[in-house]
Coordinates of C-alpha atoms and ligand atoms in Angstrom, one line a residue:
X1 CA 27.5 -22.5 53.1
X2 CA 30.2 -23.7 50.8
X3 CA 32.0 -21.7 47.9
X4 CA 30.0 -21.8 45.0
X5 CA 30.4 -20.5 41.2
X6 CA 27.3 -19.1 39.5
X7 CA 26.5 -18.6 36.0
X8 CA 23.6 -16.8 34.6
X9 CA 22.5 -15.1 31.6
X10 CA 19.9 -13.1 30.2
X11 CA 19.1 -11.4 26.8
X12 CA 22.7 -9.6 25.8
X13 CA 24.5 -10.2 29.3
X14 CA 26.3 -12.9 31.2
X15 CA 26.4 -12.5 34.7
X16 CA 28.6 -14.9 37.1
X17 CA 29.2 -14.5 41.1
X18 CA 31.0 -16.3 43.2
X19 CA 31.1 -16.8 47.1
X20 CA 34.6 -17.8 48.2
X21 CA 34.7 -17.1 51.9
X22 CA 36.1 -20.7 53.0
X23 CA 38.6 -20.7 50.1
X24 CA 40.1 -17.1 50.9
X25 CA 40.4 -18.2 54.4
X26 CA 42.3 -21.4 53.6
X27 CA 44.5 -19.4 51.2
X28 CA 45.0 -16.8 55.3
X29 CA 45.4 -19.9 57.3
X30 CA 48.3 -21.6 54.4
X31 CA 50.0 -18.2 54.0
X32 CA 49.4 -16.5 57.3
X33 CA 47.7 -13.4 55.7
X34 CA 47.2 -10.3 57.6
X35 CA 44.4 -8.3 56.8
X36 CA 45.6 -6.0 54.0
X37 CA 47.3 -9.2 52.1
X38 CA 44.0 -11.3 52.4
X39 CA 41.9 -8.7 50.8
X40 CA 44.4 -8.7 48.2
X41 CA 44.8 -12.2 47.5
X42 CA 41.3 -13.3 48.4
X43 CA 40.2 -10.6 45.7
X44 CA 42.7 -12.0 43.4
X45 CA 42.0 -15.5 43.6
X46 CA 38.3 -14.9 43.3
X47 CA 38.6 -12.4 40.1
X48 CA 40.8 -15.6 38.6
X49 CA 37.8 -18.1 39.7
X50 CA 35.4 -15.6 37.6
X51 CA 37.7 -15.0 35.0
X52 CA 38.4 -18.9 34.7
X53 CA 34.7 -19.5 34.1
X54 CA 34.7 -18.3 31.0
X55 CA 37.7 -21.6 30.0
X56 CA 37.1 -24.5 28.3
X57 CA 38.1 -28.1 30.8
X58 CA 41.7 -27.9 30.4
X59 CA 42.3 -24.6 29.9
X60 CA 43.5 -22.4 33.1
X61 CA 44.2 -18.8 33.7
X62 CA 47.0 -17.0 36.2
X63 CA 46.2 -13.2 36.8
X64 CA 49.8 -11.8 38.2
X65 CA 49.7 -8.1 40.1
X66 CA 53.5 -6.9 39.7
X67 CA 52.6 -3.6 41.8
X68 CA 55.8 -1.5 43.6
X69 CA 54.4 -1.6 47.1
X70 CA 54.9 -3.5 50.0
X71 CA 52.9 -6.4 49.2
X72 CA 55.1 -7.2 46.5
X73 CA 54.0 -9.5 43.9
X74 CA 50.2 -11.4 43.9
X75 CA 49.7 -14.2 41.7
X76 CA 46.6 -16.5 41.4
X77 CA 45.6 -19.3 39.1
X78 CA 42.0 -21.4 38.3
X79 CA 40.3 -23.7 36.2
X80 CA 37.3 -23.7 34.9
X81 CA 36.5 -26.4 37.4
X82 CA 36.5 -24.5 40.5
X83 CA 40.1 -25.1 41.6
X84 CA 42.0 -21.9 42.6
X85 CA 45.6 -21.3 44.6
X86 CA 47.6 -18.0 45.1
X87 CA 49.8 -16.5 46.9
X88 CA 51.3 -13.2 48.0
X89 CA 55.0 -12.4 48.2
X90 CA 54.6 -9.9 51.9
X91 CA 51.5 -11.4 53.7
X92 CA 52.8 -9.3 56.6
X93 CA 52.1 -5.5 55.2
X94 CA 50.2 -3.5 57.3
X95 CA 49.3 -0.1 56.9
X96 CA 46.8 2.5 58.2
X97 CA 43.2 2.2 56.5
X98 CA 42.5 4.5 53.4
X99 CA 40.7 7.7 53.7
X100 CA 37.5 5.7 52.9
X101 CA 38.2 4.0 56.1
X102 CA 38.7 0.7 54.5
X103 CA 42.1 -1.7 54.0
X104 CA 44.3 0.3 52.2
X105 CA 44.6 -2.4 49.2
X106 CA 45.6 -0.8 46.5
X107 CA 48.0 1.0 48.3
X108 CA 49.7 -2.0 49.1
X109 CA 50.3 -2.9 45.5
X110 CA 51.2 -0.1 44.2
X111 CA 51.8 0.9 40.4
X112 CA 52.7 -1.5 38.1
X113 CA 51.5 -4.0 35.7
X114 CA 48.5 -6.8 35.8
X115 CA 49.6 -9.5 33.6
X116 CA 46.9 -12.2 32.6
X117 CA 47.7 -15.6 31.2
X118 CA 45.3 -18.1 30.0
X119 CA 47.0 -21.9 29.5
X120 CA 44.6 -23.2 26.5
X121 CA 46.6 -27.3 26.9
X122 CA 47.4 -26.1 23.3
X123 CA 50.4 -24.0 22.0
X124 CA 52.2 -21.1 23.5
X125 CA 50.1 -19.6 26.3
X126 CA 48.2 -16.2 25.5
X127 CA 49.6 -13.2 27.9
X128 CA 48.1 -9.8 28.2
X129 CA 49.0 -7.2 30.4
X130 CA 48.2 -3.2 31.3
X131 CA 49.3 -1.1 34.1
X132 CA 47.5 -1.4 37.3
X133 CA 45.4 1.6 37.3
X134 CA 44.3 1.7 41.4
X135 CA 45.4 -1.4 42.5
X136 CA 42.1 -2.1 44.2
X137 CA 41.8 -5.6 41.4
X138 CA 38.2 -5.4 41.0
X139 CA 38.6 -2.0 38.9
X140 CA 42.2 -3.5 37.5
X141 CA 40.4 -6.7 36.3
X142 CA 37.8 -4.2 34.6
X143 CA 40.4 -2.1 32.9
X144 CA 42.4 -5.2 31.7
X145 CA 39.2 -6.9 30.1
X146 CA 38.8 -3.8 28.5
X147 CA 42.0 -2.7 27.1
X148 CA 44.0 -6.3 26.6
X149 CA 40.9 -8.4 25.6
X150 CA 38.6 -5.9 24.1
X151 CA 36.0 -7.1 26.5
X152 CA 33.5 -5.0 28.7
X153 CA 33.1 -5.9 31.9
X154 CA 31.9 -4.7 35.3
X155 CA 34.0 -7.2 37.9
X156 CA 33.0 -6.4 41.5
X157 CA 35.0 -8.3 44.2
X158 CA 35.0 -8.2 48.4
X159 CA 36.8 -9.6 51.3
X160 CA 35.7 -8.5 54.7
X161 CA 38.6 -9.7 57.7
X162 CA 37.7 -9.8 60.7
X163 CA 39.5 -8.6 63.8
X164 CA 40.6 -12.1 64.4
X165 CA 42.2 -11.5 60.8
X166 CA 39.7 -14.6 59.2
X167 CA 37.4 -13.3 56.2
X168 CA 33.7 -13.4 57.2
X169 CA 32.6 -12.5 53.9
X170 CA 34.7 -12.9 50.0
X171 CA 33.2 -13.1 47.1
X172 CA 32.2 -11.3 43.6
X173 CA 30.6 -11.3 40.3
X174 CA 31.4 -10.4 37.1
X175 CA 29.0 -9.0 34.4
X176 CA 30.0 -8.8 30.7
X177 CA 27.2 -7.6 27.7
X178 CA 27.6 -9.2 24.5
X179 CA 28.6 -7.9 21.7
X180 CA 24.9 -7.6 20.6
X181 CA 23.7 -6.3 23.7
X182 CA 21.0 -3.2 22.8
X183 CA 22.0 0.6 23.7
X184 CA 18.4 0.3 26.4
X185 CA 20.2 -2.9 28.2
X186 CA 23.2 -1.2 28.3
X187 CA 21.7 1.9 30.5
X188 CA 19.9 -0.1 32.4
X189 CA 22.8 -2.4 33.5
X190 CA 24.9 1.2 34.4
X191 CA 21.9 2.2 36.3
X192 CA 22.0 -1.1 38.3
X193 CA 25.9 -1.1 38.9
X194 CA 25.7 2.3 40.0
X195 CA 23.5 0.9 43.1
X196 CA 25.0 -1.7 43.6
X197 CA 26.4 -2.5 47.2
X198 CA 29.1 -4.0 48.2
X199 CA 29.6 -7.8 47.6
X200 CA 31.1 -8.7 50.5
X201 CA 28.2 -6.9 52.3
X202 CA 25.7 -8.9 50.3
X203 CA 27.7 -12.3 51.4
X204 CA 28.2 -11.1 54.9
X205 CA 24.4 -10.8 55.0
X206 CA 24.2 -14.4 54.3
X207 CA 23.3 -14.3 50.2
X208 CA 24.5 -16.9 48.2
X209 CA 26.0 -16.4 44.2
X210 CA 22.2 -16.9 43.1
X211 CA 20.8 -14.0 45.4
X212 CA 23.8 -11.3 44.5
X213 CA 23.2 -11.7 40.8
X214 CA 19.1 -11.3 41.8
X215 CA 20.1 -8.2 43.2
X216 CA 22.6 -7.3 41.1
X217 CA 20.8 -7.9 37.9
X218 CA 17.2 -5.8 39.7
X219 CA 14.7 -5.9 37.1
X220 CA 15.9 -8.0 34.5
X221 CA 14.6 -11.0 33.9
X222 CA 17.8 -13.9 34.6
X223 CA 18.6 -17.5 33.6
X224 CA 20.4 -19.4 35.9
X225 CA 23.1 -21.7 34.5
X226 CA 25.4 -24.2 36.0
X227 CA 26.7 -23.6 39.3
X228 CA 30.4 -25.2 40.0
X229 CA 31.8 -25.9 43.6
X230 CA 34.9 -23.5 44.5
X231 CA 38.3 -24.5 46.6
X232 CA 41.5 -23.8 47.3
X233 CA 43.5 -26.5 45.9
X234 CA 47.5 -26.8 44.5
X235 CA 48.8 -29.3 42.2
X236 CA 52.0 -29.6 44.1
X237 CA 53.9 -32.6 44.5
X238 CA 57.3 -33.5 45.4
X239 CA 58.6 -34.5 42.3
X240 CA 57.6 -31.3 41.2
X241 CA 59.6 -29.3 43.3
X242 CA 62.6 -31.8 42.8
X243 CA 63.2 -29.1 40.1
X244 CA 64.0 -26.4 42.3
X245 CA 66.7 -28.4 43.8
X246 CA 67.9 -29.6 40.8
X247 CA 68.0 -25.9 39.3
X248 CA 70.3 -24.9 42.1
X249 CA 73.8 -25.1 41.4
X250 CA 76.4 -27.5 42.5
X251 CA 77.7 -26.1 44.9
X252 CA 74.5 -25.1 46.9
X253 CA 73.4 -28.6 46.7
X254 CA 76.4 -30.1 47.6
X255 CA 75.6 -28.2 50.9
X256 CA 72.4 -29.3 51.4
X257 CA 74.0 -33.2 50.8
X258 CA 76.1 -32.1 53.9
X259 CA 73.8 -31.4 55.9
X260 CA 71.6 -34.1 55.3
X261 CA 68.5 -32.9 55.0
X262 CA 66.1 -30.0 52.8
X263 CA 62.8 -28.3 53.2
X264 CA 61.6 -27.4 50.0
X265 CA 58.2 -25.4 50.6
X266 CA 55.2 -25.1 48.1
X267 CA 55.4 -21.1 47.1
X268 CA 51.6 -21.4 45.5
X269 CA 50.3 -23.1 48.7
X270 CA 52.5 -23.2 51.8
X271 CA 53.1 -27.3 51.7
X272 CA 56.3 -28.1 52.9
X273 CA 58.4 -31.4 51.6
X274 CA 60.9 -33.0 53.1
X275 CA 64.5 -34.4 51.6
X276 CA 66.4 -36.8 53.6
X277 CA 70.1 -37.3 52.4
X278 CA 69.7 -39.9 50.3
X279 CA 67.4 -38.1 48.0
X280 CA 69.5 -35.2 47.9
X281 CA 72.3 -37.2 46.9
X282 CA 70.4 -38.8 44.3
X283 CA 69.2 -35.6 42.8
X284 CA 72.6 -33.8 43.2
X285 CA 74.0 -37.3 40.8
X286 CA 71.2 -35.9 38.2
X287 CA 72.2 -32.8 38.2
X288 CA 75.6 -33.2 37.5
X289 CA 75.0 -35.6 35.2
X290 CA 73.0 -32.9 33.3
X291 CA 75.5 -30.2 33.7
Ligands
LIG1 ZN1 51.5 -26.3 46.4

């Protein structure tokens, strides 16, 4: 089953889920994510996708968790198209499970702030942030669409690893009543999240985006919308990270024209591009130029 974005609606709610198993794995095999950092990025990445559905084409989103534990920072971005890439700054942390017995995520993060960005192609970007109340990013996702954006949400998000540290199951939904939504809907959607099982126990079960918001959405009679295809994908290049090495000083790249070569590596994805000496030099002639 591939990664697949659903969108569905009924009378005064909008419901979308998302499985993203094979992306959050791609995302463990480019960063070498142990278990704690996949569940954090992998829940990351797909809260972006969800968040990113609700673009216009063009538009993008980054959701950045700037907690104080060992993880260190966690940054994801998507399109409304399905495209998603992250990364985590420590994909090494490990620590012992929580006292639920589960991957102790949001004590990995740590306190700090959630900082949302939404690129519209037009004008200044438009950033929100809060604190990060557990660091668990389902239930920092909800906060922030309540507080910054004035939005209520329910966002529910999953990653079960496996002992071979690969994810078997990643996924989520988010749910968000409109603004005319009736008091009677309202109750009825609390009574439905309040039963609601995990997600990544839903995918591991096999059940696709259309199937969790069946179950999710018990009783209430949905429409199904578009569906969009999800996957990990950067819009690297080389010439883009040319600017890293021209941003570094003179004397750091004079180095690098010494000895002859550069790896410059993709942060956001893990790519790695070469420089032979030639291109150095070149770039190191720009640079000083521009100085
Ligand atoms: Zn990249």
């Amino acid at each position: 089953m591939s990664d697949i974005l659903v969108k569905a609606i009924t009378k005064g709610v909008r419901v979308y889920a998302a499985v993203t198993t094979d992306l959050v794995n791609e995302a463990i095999r480019r960063h070498d994510c142990y278990p704690i950092a996949a569940a954090a990025l992998g829940r990351t990445m797909t809260g972006a996708l969800l968040m990113a559905a609700n673009l216009k084409n063009q538009e993008a989103i980054t959701i950045d968790f700037r907690g104080d534990g060992p993880l260190g920072s966690i940054t994801a971005d998507a399109t409304p198209d399905g495209f998603v890439r992250g990364y985590v700054h420590n994909p090494h942390v490990d620590l012992p499970l929580n006292a639920q017995g589960k991957l102790d995520v949001g004590g990995a993060i740590g306190q700090g702030l959630v900082t949302v960005t939404r690129f519209t192609g037009l004008g200044e970007p438009m950033r929100g942030s809060c604190e990060i109340v557990s660091g668990e990013i389902a239930e920092d996702l909800t906060n922030y669409l309540y507080v910054s954006e004035q939005t209520p949400s329910s966002v529910g998000l999953g990653v079960l690893v496996d002992k071979d540290f690969k994810a078997v199951a990643a996924g989520g939904f988010m749910l968000q009543p409109m603004p005319d939504a009736d008091e009677e809907i309202i109750s009825r959607l609390e009574e439905n999240l309040q039963k609601v099982r995990p997600v990544s126990a839903m995918i591991a079960e096999g059940k696709g985006p259309r199937a969790i918001i069946k179950e999710l959405m018990a009783g209430f009679d949905m429409e199904f919308l578009s569906s969009t295809e999800l996957s990990f994908k950067c819009q690297c290049s080389k010439e883009r990270l040319e600017d890293v090495l021209l941003n570094l000083g003179h004397d750091d790249m004079q180095s690098l024209v010494e000895d002859g070569h550069a790896e410059v590596c993709c942060h956001f994805c893990g790519e790695k591009y070469q420089f032979s000496r030639e291109e150095l030099q070149k770039l190191l002639d720009l640079a000083d130029g521009l100085r």
